[in-house]
PDB file of C-alpha atoms in Angstrom:
ATOM      1  CA  MET A 936      80.357 130.310 107.473  1.00  0.00           C
ATOM      2  CA  LEU A 937      79.865 127.651 110.724  1.00  0.00           C
ATOM      3  CA  GLY A 938      80.372 124.200 110.540  1.00  0.00           C
ATOM      4  CA  ARG A 939      80.565 122.799 107.808  1.00  0.00           C
ATOM      5  CA  GLY A 940      78.731 122.534 104.517  1.00  0.00           C
ATOM      6  CA  TYR A 941      78.488 120.446 101.382  1.00  0.00           C
ATOM      7  CA  THR A 942      76.885 120.271  97.749  1.00  0.00           C
ATOM      8  CA  ILE A 943      75.959 117.626  95.267  1.00  0.00           C
ATOM      9  CA  PHE A 944      76.992 118.541  91.978  1.00  0.00           C
ATOM     10  CA  ASN A 945      76.594 117.082  87.940  1.00  0.00           C
ATOM     11  CA  THR A 946      79.886 114.777  86.873  1.00  0.00           C
ATOM     12  CA  ALA A 947      80.791 112.651  83.928  1.00  0.00           C
ATOM     13  CA  ILE A 948      80.125 110.131  86.297  1.00  0.00           C
ATOM     14  CA  GLY A 949      77.266 110.676  87.966  1.00  0.00           C
ATOM     15  CA  ARG A 950      76.390 113.468  91.037  1.00  0.00           C
ATOM     16  CA  CYS A 951      79.465 113.709  93.209  1.00  0.00           C
ATOM     17  CA  GLY A 952      79.756 115.115  96.679  1.00  0.00           C
ATOM     18  CA  ILE A 953      82.013 118.117  98.528  1.00  0.00           C
ATOM     19  CA  VAL A 954      82.288 118.962 102.144  1.00  0.00           C
ATOM     20  CA  TRP A 955      83.731 121.790 103.344  1.00  0.00           C
ATOM     21  CA  SER A 956      84.710 124.345 106.619  1.00  0.00           C
ATOM     22  CA  SER A 957      85.744 127.865 106.370  1.00  0.00           C
ATOM     23  CA  THR A 958      90.037 127.019 106.160  1.00  0.00           C
ATOM     24  CA  GLY A 959      88.713 124.482 102.714  1.00  0.00           C
ATOM     25  CA  VAL A 960      87.658 121.189 101.508  1.00  0.00           C
ATOM     26  CA  VAL A 961      86.851 118.560 103.605  1.00  0.00           C
ATOM     27  CA  ALA A 962      86.175 115.715 101.602  1.00  0.00           C
ATOM     28  CA  VAL A 963      84.860 115.390  98.319  1.00  0.00           C
ATOM     29  CA  GLN A 964      82.100 111.635  98.068  1.00  0.00           C
ATOM     30  CA  LEU A 965      82.876 109.899  94.302  1.00  0.00           C
ATOM     31  CA  PRO A 966      79.138 109.163  92.705  1.00  0.00           C
ATOM     32  CA  GLU A 967      77.044 105.667  94.603  1.00  0.00           C
ATOM     33  CA  ALA A 968      74.863 104.232  92.717  1.00  0.00           C
ATOM     34  CA  ARG A 969      72.486 106.048  93.501  1.00  0.00           C
ATOM     35  CA  GLU A 970      72.146 110.451  94.868  1.00  0.00           C
ATOM     36  CA  ILE A 971      70.938 109.364  97.705  1.00  0.00           C
ATOM     37  CA  ASP A 972      73.864 107.000  98.320  1.00  0.00           C
ATOM     38  CA  THR A 973      75.922 109.539  97.767  1.00  0.00           C
ATOM     39  CA  ARG A 974      74.339 112.053  99.911  1.00  0.00           C
ATOM     40  CA  ARG A 975      74.200 108.949 103.294  1.00  0.00           C
ATOM     41  CA  ARG A 976      77.881 108.133 103.187  1.00  0.00           C
ATOM     42  CA  ILE A 977      78.425 111.555 103.372  1.00  0.00           C
ATOM     43  CA  PHE A 978      76.129 111.827 106.048  1.00  0.00           C
ATOM     44  CA  ALA A 979      77.424 109.005 108.062  1.00  0.00           C
ATOM     45  CA  VAL A 980      81.125 110.498 107.743  1.00  0.00           C
ATOM     46  CA  HIS A 981      80.140 114.353 108.495  1.00  0.00           C
ATOM     47  CA  PRO A 982      77.058 114.194 110.201  1.00  0.00           C
ATOM     48  CA  GLU A 983      77.059 118.326 111.277  1.00  0.00           C
ATOM     49  CA  ALA A 984      77.621 118.672 107.245  1.00  0.00           C
ATOM     50  CA  ARG A 985      74.672 121.090 106.469  1.00  0.00           C
ATOM     51  CA  GLU A 986      74.216 121.515 102.421  1.00  0.00           C
ATOM     52  CA  GLN A 987      74.778 125.162 100.817  1.00  0.00           C
ATOM     53  CA  GLN A 988      75.313 127.189  98.034  1.00  0.00           C
ATOM     54  CA  PRO A 989      79.573 126.346  97.846  1.00  0.00           C
ATOM     55  CA  PRO A 990      81.948 129.042  98.695  1.00  0.00           C
ATOM     56  CA  LEU A 991      85.110 130.497  95.863  1.00  0.00           C
ATOM     57  CA  ASN A 992      87.137 127.473  97.144  1.00  0.00           C
ATOM     58  CA  ALA A 993      84.742 124.567  97.075  1.00  0.00           C
ATOM     59  CA  GLU A 994      83.771 125.863  93.627  1.00  0.00           C
ATOM     60  CA  LEU A 995      87.568 125.219  92.547  1.00  0.00           C
ATOM     61  CA  ALA A 996      87.384 122.200  93.652  1.00  0.00           C
ATOM     62  CA  ILE A 997      83.963 121.876  91.309  1.00  0.00           C
ATOM     63  CA  GLU A 998      85.387 122.792  88.212  1.00  0.00           C
ATOM     64  CA  GLY A 999      88.673 120.803  88.637  1.00  0.00           C
ATOM     65  CA  ILE A1000      86.477 117.274  89.802  1.00  0.00           C
ATOM     66  CA  ALA A1001      84.114 117.743  86.908  1.00  0.00           C
ATOM     67  CA  GLY A1002      87.160 118.524  84.564  1.00  0.00           C
ATOM     68  CA  LEU A1003      89.391 115.849  85.458  1.00  0.00           C
ATOM     69  CA  LEU A1004      86.352 112.891  84.957  1.00  0.00           C
ATOM     70  CA  GLN A1005      86.098 114.536  81.887  1.00  0.00           C
ATOM     71  CA  GLY A1006      89.457 113.659  80.661  1.00  0.00           C
ATOM     72  CA  GLY A1007      90.948 116.917  81.630  1.00  0.00           C
ATOM     73  CA  ASP A1008      93.990 117.845  83.198  1.00  0.00           C
ATOM     74  CA  PRO A1009      92.974 119.950  85.851  1.00  0.00           C
ATOM     75  CA  ASP A1010      95.105 122.390  88.497  1.00  0.00           C
ATOM     76  CA  PHE A1011      94.248 121.634  92.382  1.00  0.00           C
ATOM     77  CA  SER A1012      96.948 123.429  93.261  1.00  0.00           C
ATOM     78  CA  GLU A1013      94.517 126.750  93.883  1.00  0.00           C
ATOM     79  CA  VAL A1014      92.603 125.008  96.534  1.00  0.00           C
ATOM     80  CA  SER A1015      93.088 124.901 100.142  1.00  0.00           C
ATOM     81  CA  LEU A1016      92.405 122.112 102.171  1.00  0.00           C
ATOM     82  CA  ASP A1017      90.935 121.484 105.766  1.00  0.00           C
ATOM     83  CA  ALA A1018      93.976 118.644 107.052  1.00  0.00           C
ATOM     84  CA  GLY A1019      93.353 119.056 110.773  1.00  0.00           C
ATOM     85  CA  GLY A1020      91.917 115.838 111.391  1.00  0.00           C
ATOM     86  CA  VAL A1021      94.398 114.451 108.915  1.00  0.00           C
ATOM     87  CA  PRO A1022      97.603 112.964 110.603  1.00  0.00           C
ATOM     88  CA  GLY A1023     100.839 113.899 109.411  1.00  0.00           C
ATOM     89  CA  PHE A1024     101.949 110.959 107.836  1.00  0.00           C
ATOM     90  CA  HIS A1025      99.073 110.759 106.136  1.00  0.00           C
ATOM     91  CA  ARG A1026      99.637 114.847 104.837  1.00  0.00           C
ATOM     92  CA  ARG A1027     103.159 113.244 103.720  1.00  0.00           C
ATOM     93  CA  VAL A1028     101.241 110.608 101.992  1.00  0.00           C
ATOM     94  CA  TYR A1029      99.187 112.448 100.131  1.00  0.00           C
ATOM     95  CA  GLU A1030     101.758 115.645  99.263  1.00  0.00           C
ATOM     96  CA  ALA A1031     103.155 112.830  97.901  1.00  0.00           C
ATOM     97  CA  ALA A1032     100.787 111.666  96.110  1.00  0.00           C
ATOM     98  CA  CYS A1033     100.273 115.143  94.548  1.00  0.00           C
ATOM     99  CA  ALA A1034     103.379 115.034  93.706  1.00  0.00           C
ATOM    100  CA  ILE A1035     102.604 112.187  90.666  1.00  0.00           C
ATOM    101  CA  PRO A1036     102.104 113.383  87.275  1.00  0.00           C
ATOM    102  CA  ARG A1037      99.076 112.455  85.806  1.00  0.00           C
ATOM    103  CA  GLY A1038      99.183 109.359  83.515  1.00  0.00           C
ATOM    104  CA  GLU A1039     101.733 107.969  85.698  1.00  0.00           C
ATOM    105  CA  THR A1040     101.401 105.433  88.909  1.00  0.00           C
ATOM    106  CA  ARG A1041     103.636 104.205  92.049  1.00  0.00           C
ATOM    107  CA  THR A1042     103.294 101.819  94.559  1.00  0.00           C
ATOM    108  CA  TYR A1043     102.394 101.878  97.967  1.00  0.00           C
ATOM    109  CA  HIS A1044     106.777 100.638  98.374  1.00  0.00           C
ATOM    110  CA  GLU A1045     108.109 103.608  96.279  1.00  0.00           C
ATOM    111  CA  ILE A1046     105.639 106.653  98.327  1.00  0.00           C
ATOM    112  CA  ALA A1047     107.066 105.047 101.898  1.00  0.00           C
ATOM    113  CA  LYS A1048     110.744 104.939 100.276  1.00  0.00           C
ATOM    114  CA  ALA A1049     110.445 108.029  98.918  1.00  0.00           C
ATOM    115  CA  LEU A1050     109.692 109.762 101.924  1.00  0.00           C
ATOM    116  CA  GLY A1051     112.046 108.352 103.974  1.00  0.00           C
ATOM    117  CA  ALA A1052     109.637 105.006 105.243  1.00  0.00           C
ATOM    118  CA  SER A1053     110.859 102.135 102.793  1.00  0.00           C
ATOM    119  CA  GLY A1054     108.953  99.847 105.602  1.00  0.00           C
ATOM    120  CA  ALA A1055     106.314 101.698 105.497  1.00  0.00           C
ATOM    121  CA  ALA A1056     104.602 100.251 102.675  1.00  0.00           C
ATOM    122  CA  HIS A1057     101.545  98.927 104.907  1.00  0.00           C
ATOM    123  CA  SER A1058     100.861 102.468 106.254  1.00  0.00           C
ATOM    124  CA  VAL A1059     101.498 104.527 103.273  1.00  0.00           C
ATOM    125  CA  ALA A1060      97.857 102.240 101.472  1.00  0.00           C
ATOM    126  CA  GLN A1061      96.006 103.051 105.498  1.00  0.00           C
ATOM    127  CA  ALA A1062      96.718 106.796 104.616  1.00  0.00           C
ATOM    128  CA  ILE A1063      95.804 106.080 100.368  1.00  0.00           C
ATOM    129  CA  ALA A1064      92.806 104.180 102.083  1.00  0.00           C
ATOM    130  CA  LYS A1065      91.701 106.744 104.073  1.00  0.00           C
ATOM    131  CA  ASN A1066      92.159 109.962 101.927  1.00  0.00           C
ATOM    132  CA  PRO A1067      89.103 111.913 101.647  1.00  0.00           C
ATOM    133  CA  TYR A1068      90.267 114.539  98.923  1.00  0.00           C
ATOM    134  CA  MET A1069      89.456 112.283  96.254  1.00  0.00           C
ATOM    135  CA  LEU A1070      90.709 113.278  92.887  1.00  0.00           C
ATOM    136  CA  ILE A1071      92.346 117.171  94.537  1.00  0.00           C
ATOM    137  CA  VAL A1072      94.435 114.419  96.152  1.00  0.00           C
ATOM    138  CA  PRO A1073      95.268 111.666  93.290  1.00  0.00           C
ATOM    139  CA  CYS A1074      95.347 108.756  95.520  1.00  0.00           C
ATOM    140  CA  HIS A1075      94.315 106.847  92.468  1.00  0.00           C
ATOM    141  CA  ARG A1076      97.798 106.736  91.135  1.00  0.00           C
ATOM    142  CA  VAL A1077      99.070 104.754  94.048  1.00  0.00           C
ATOM    143  CA  LEU A1078      98.524 101.052  93.810  1.00  0.00           C
ATOM    144  CA  GLU A1079      99.904  98.084  95.557  1.00  0.00           C
ATOM    145  CA  ALA A1080     103.181  95.921  94.274  1.00  0.00           C
ATOM    146  CA  GLY A1081     102.097  94.990  90.482  1.00  0.00           C
ATOM    147  CA  ASN A1082     100.208  98.026  90.113  1.00  0.00           C
ATOM    148  CA  TYR A1083      96.305  96.228  90.350  1.00  0.00           C
ATOM    149  CA  ALA A1084      94.244  98.609  90.161  1.00  0.00           C
ATOM    150  CA  ASP A1085      90.581  97.443  90.858  1.00  0.00           C
ATOM    151  CA  ARG A1086      90.425  98.730  94.823  1.00  0.00           C
ATOM    152  CA  LEU A1087      87.746 101.097  95.814  1.00  0.00           C
ATOM    153  CA  SER A1088      88.233 103.571  98.300  1.00  0.00           C
ATOM    154  CA  PRO A1089      85.647 104.246 101.204  1.00  0.00           C
ATOM    155  CA  TYR A1090      85.002 107.707  99.752  1.00  0.00           C
ATOM    156  CA  GLY A1091      85.622 106.040  95.740  1.00  0.00           C
ATOM    157  CA  GLY A1092      81.742 104.740  95.377  1.00  0.00           C
ATOM    158  CA  VAL A1093      81.938 102.576  92.704  1.00  0.00           C
ATOM    159  CA  ILE A1094      84.551 104.308  90.582  1.00  0.00           C
ATOM    160  CA  SER A1095      87.986 101.527  89.982  1.00  0.00           C
ATOM    161  CA  LYS A1096      91.083 103.208  90.444  1.00  0.00           C
ATOM    162  CA  ARG A1097      91.033 101.396  87.002  1.00  0.00           C
ATOM    163  CA  ARG A1098      88.422 103.601  85.845  1.00  0.00           C
ATOM    164  CA  LEU A1099      90.143 107.000  87.261  1.00  0.00           C
ATOM    165  CA  LEU A1100      93.627 105.834  85.816  1.00  0.00           C
ATOM    166  CA  ALA A1101      91.938 105.367  82.285  1.00  0.00           C
ATOM    167  CA  LEU A1102      90.542 108.864  82.177  1.00  0.00           C
ATOM    168  CA  GLU A1103      93.664 110.004  82.578  1.00  0.00           C
ATOM    169  CA  GLY A1104      95.805 107.382  79.802  1.00  0.00           C
ATOM    170  CA  ALA A1105      97.507 105.268  81.973  1.00  0.00           C
ATOM    171  CA  HIS A1106      97.490 101.247  82.104  1.00  0.00           C
ATOM    172  CA  PRO A1107      98.397  99.930  85.401  1.00  0.00           C
ATOM    173  CA  VAL A1108      98.572  95.558  85.342  1.00  0.00           C
ATOM    174  CA  ALA A1109      95.794  93.803  84.609  1.00  0.00           C
ATOM    175  CA  SER A1110      93.992  91.954  87.866  1.00  0.00           C
ATOM    176  CA  LYS A1111      94.659  88.087  88.226  1.00  0.00           C
ATOM    177  CA  THR A1112      91.505  86.197  87.280  1.00  0.00           C
ATOM    178  CA  LEU A1113      89.755  84.323  89.354  1.00  0.00           C
ATOM    179  CA  PHE A1114      91.943  81.203  88.168  1.00  0.00           C
ATOM    180  CA  GLU A1115      95.240  83.164  88.570  1.00  0.00           C
ATOM    181  CA  VAL A1116      94.320  83.365  92.276  1.00  0.00           C
ATOM    182  CA  LEU A1117      92.620  79.856  93.088  1.00  0.00           C
ATOM    183  CA  LEU A1118      94.286  77.466  91.127  1.00  0.00           C
ATOM    184  CA  PRO A1119      98.254  78.361  90.273  1.00  0.00           C
ATOM    185  CA  VAL A1120      99.936  76.896  86.932  1.00  0.00           C
ATOM    186  CA  ALA A1121     101.368  73.980  88.193  1.00  0.00           C
ATOM    187  CA  PRO A1122     105.032  72.150  86.910  1.00  0.00           C
ATOM    188  CA  PRO A1123     103.506  69.983  83.742  1.00  0.00           C
ATOM    189  CA  ARG A1124     103.931  66.342  84.753  1.00  0.00           C
ATOM    190  CA  PRO A1125     107.384  64.157  83.710  1.00  0.00           C
ATOM    191  CA  SER A1126     106.071  61.966  80.839  1.00  0.00           C
TER     192      SER A1126
END
């Protein structure tokens, strides 16, 4: 196979995309509101990719992704990733994310500390936000301080971390309401 290939496939939450090279999976795209938007996002990031029949490695990833999105617990250990364009620190963050058990979460700070870079929570957040291997590398298990889970990844389409965690049985802290953010509770006035 020359260059990169991609395919669009069915899951319980919609039509996802996967991009691969001869080395392994390059990216996973969760569904956008419309399939054409999913394809556009793939083309924007990987304009050289051509629609093809997926090789065995990509098929393993597709089966695992579809299973996970139906509430299963797939094993992605046999899926090869093409990390050629991924910075070394990001790779370490992704390895740490893969070590988080299903149904559990960690904060950016906890991952940074585990990597021996306790002051690098912001760098961990950036790596998680740029994770091209959605679901294979479970970045949805890594949350900001307070365990808020309503953020979307650039590759996440319309699916939030909260929804992915719910599929795994995890229960992150509910996000703050508009009133909690804009109108902090003032202390009671003395009578």
